[in-house]
Amino acid sequence: MTDRITAAAAGQAGEGFLSLKGLTKRYGGFAAVDNLDLEVPKGELVAFLGPSGCGKTTSLRMIAGLVPATSGRIVVGGQDLTEVPTHRRDMGLVFQSYALFPHMSVARNVAFGLEMRKVGKDEIARRVKEAIALVHLSGKEEHRPGQLSGGQQQRVALARALVVRPSILLLDEPLSNLDAKLRDEMRNEIRDIQKRLGITAIFVTHDQVEALTMCDKVVVMNQGRLEQVGTPVDLYETPRTAFVAGFVGRSNRLKATARDGVAEFAGESFAAQAGLSGPVEIMVRPHRVALSAAGADVTAGDHRVSGIVARTIFAGDILQYDVDVAGQIVSVELATRGGETVLQPGAAVSLSWRRQDVFVYGAAA
Amino acid sequence: MDERPVSLALKLMALTMFVFLLAPLIVVVPISFSGDSYMMFPPSSWSLKWYPAIFTDGKMTSAFWTSLLLAFVVTVLSLLIGLPAAYALVRLKPRGAEAMSALFTAPLLLPTIVLGLAILIVFSRYGLLATFQGLVAAHLVVTLPYAIRVLATALATLPIPIEEAAATLGASPFTVFRRITLPMMKSGLIGTTALCFLVSFDEVVLSLFMTGPRISTLPVAMYHHVEQQADPLVASLSVLLVILTLLVVLVVDRTSGLAKTFVK
């Protein structure tokens, strides 16, 4: 059923099907997107992740042609689209608000893009049927968007964008208006369809779980600038900036001072970037910290500090201790196995972690 | 909606209001079936003769056709001018859009008698008095503010992403307007049409300044008729006009909902 679509959307996999070159959007003196360089290979699902106002949606809208770029180029499949108007860009866009045509039936919504492309009547009927089946809405063809639930409406929007076999599928926070359960369901569904069709897609989200679980690559943005591009594993295991470390996954960020590439915290030395001096942040993930009662046999670890339990939070599967170490709080998360002693606030403990789990960043001025 | 008991006092008040609003009808409808040769309430005898009399009165029939054509032309022009104006004000947001939209609504705030006098002075210089074109121009002064207001509101409440979605699917800006924007403005368009038609058809004050022996509109012709001879013909005509107005309102209500169209 989807073979036809797959055949059209698939092509030579390779580097840089979509290239953004120095893409910039300025509003007066304010740079909403600042010199964005990015290569998206064919068939990948790439997330634009960041807090609101980081420029991720503006970037997406520039790719779609809904916002003119101040400078920079947008190239798709070797063709420069920077000056091409939206309706000739051949992209599919799925909006957070669904943006279905309220005066048209589901089938007519889906058919719209094909009508614009002057596709023959019989072929429109066949492809609309396929696309509606692809998003599991067969039988709802004659419904109006107003008669459908939020999740169903978003499926129609997805079918409407996919049926034209766009060169790129753009998704602008498509799950934000859905409730939690539906969100999980749609997450898997979008990922399945994207993989099955082999379509190149950009997924804008502020939700790190969506970005990490769905996407091949994640582009982390902050204040209009690109912070890091990488696979979900890259971002989590080797965050390159303090912002990425803080935004992706949970982390302890400890204030310390470095001198000549060595940071000091609670009597321990941490390797920082060669020659780095001044205020720094030491980052370590809460579940990568091992904890033992003071005086007990210490578990293996490259770094060791001691502290006092300030707070104990038992959450069933996770046991969290907030430990006061030299006046700063280090959170420790332990997976519960059953039968462990729960330490009470005031208990003296020692913490340890491996060298590769620590990152030291120059503190933002 | 929870049903609350309605107090007797409130019921009485509502009833009084209805009687007050409908009183003219209570007087006019019986008179229209009068057998007398002058207006008197209650009539001393009954007859249907005043209804056919309307259609043999040359002044009335020609004034009716003038009014109908006038209302039609004014409505079409109001839409043709009002739609691009509303689009420019709401979507293109030129510098000073708010000041402009206040300016366009200003004629509604002026007493029509003042407008009529001003138009009389200007139009007499250009020989537009007692001409069809002159009447069209004068009526547009009062219908355009309504048209721009209602259409601008209809446009402003449309979600822009829907139009953007159409553009990403390959629709040129004009196609987006024709296939997406216009159909979504349906209730605003119907409302504007009905409003402009009724405002033009009912207009008396401006028309009084603009008409003459050569051309007259129905409300003006009725006014002059009553001045000269007080026969019940005007009452019969009024009943027909009430029915016509009611039909327009019904059509609006059936096609797009009256509350949705006017109460925004």
mmCIF file of N, CA, C and O in Angstrom, chain B residues 55 80 104 156-157 198 206 211 223 239 251:
data_model
loop_
_atom_site.group_PDB
_atom_site.id
_atom_site.type_symbol
_atom_site.label_atom_id
_atom_site.label_comp_id
_atom_site.label_asym_id
_atom_site.label_seq_id
_atom_site.Cartn_x
_atom_site.Cartn_y
_atom_site.Cartn_z
ATOM 1 N N PHE B 55 -49.537 48.010 -6.748
ATOM 2 C CA PHE B 55 -48.901 47.650 -8.011
ATOM 3 C C PHE B 55 -49.406 48.466 -9.195
ATOM 4 O O PHE B 55 -48.817 48.418 -10.258
ATOM 5 N N LEU B 80 -17.134 44.698 -2.980
ATOM 6 C CA LEU B 80 -15.947 44.815 -3.838
ATOM 7 C C LEU B 80 -14.931 45.791 -3.252
ATOM 8 O O LEU B 80 -13.726 45.614 -3.401
ATOM 9 N N PHE B 104 -12.641 55.159 8.628
ATOM 10 C CA PHE B 104 -13.638 54.516 7.780
ATOM 11 C C PHE B 104 -14.956 54.293 8.514
ATOM 12 O O PHE B 104 -15.997 54.149 7.901
ATOM 13 N N ALA B 156 -10.030 38.990 10.861
ATOM 14 C CA ALA B 156 -9.113 38.999 12.001
ATOM 15 C C ALA B 156 -9.254 37.746 12.844
ATOM 16 O O ALA B 156 -8.314 37.338 13.526
ATOM 17 N N THR B 157 -10.442 37.108 12.803
ATOM 18 C CA THR B 157 -10.635 35.927 13.634
ATOM 19 C C THR B 157 -10.206 34.643 12.928
ATOM 20 O O THR B 157 -10.244 33.578 13.518
ATOM 21 N N LEU B 198 -29.999 45.878 3.430
ATOM 22 C CA LEU B 198 -31.077 46.441 4.237
ATOM 23 C C LEU B 198 -30.837 47.912 4.539
ATOM 24 O O LEU B 198 -31.760 48.729 4.500
ATOM 25 N N LEU B 206 -30.629 60.299 3.954
ATOM 26 C CA LEU B 206 -29.719 60.668 2.862
ATOM 27 C C LEU B 206 -30.476 60.767 1.540
ATOM 28 O O LEU B 206 -30.283 61.698 0.764
ATOM 29 N N THR B 211 -32.891 62.742 -3.755
ATOM 30 C CA THR B 211 -33.897 62.413 -4.764
ATOM 31 C C THR B 211 -34.585 63.677 -5.256
ATOM 32 O O THR B 211 -34.458 64.751 -4.670
ATOM 33 N N TYR B 223 -42.809 58.328 1.938
ATOM 34 C CA TYR B 223 -42.839 59.526 2.766
ATOM 35 C C TYR B 223 -43.683 60.606 2.093
ATOM 36 O O TYR B 223 -44.583 61.193 2.708
ATOM 37 N N VAL B 239 -46.310 46.345 5.183
ATOM 38 C CA VAL B 239 -46.399 44.930 5.539
ATOM 39 C C VAL B 239 -45.553 44.100 4.574
ATOM 40 O O VAL B 239 -44.805 43.209 4.991
ATOM 41 N N VAL B 251 -32.943 34.046 5.753
ATOM 42 C CA VAL B 251 -31.911 33.445 4.904
ATOM 43 C C VAL B 251 -30.568 33.492 5.620
ATOM 44 O O VAL B 251 -29.823 32.510 5.671
#
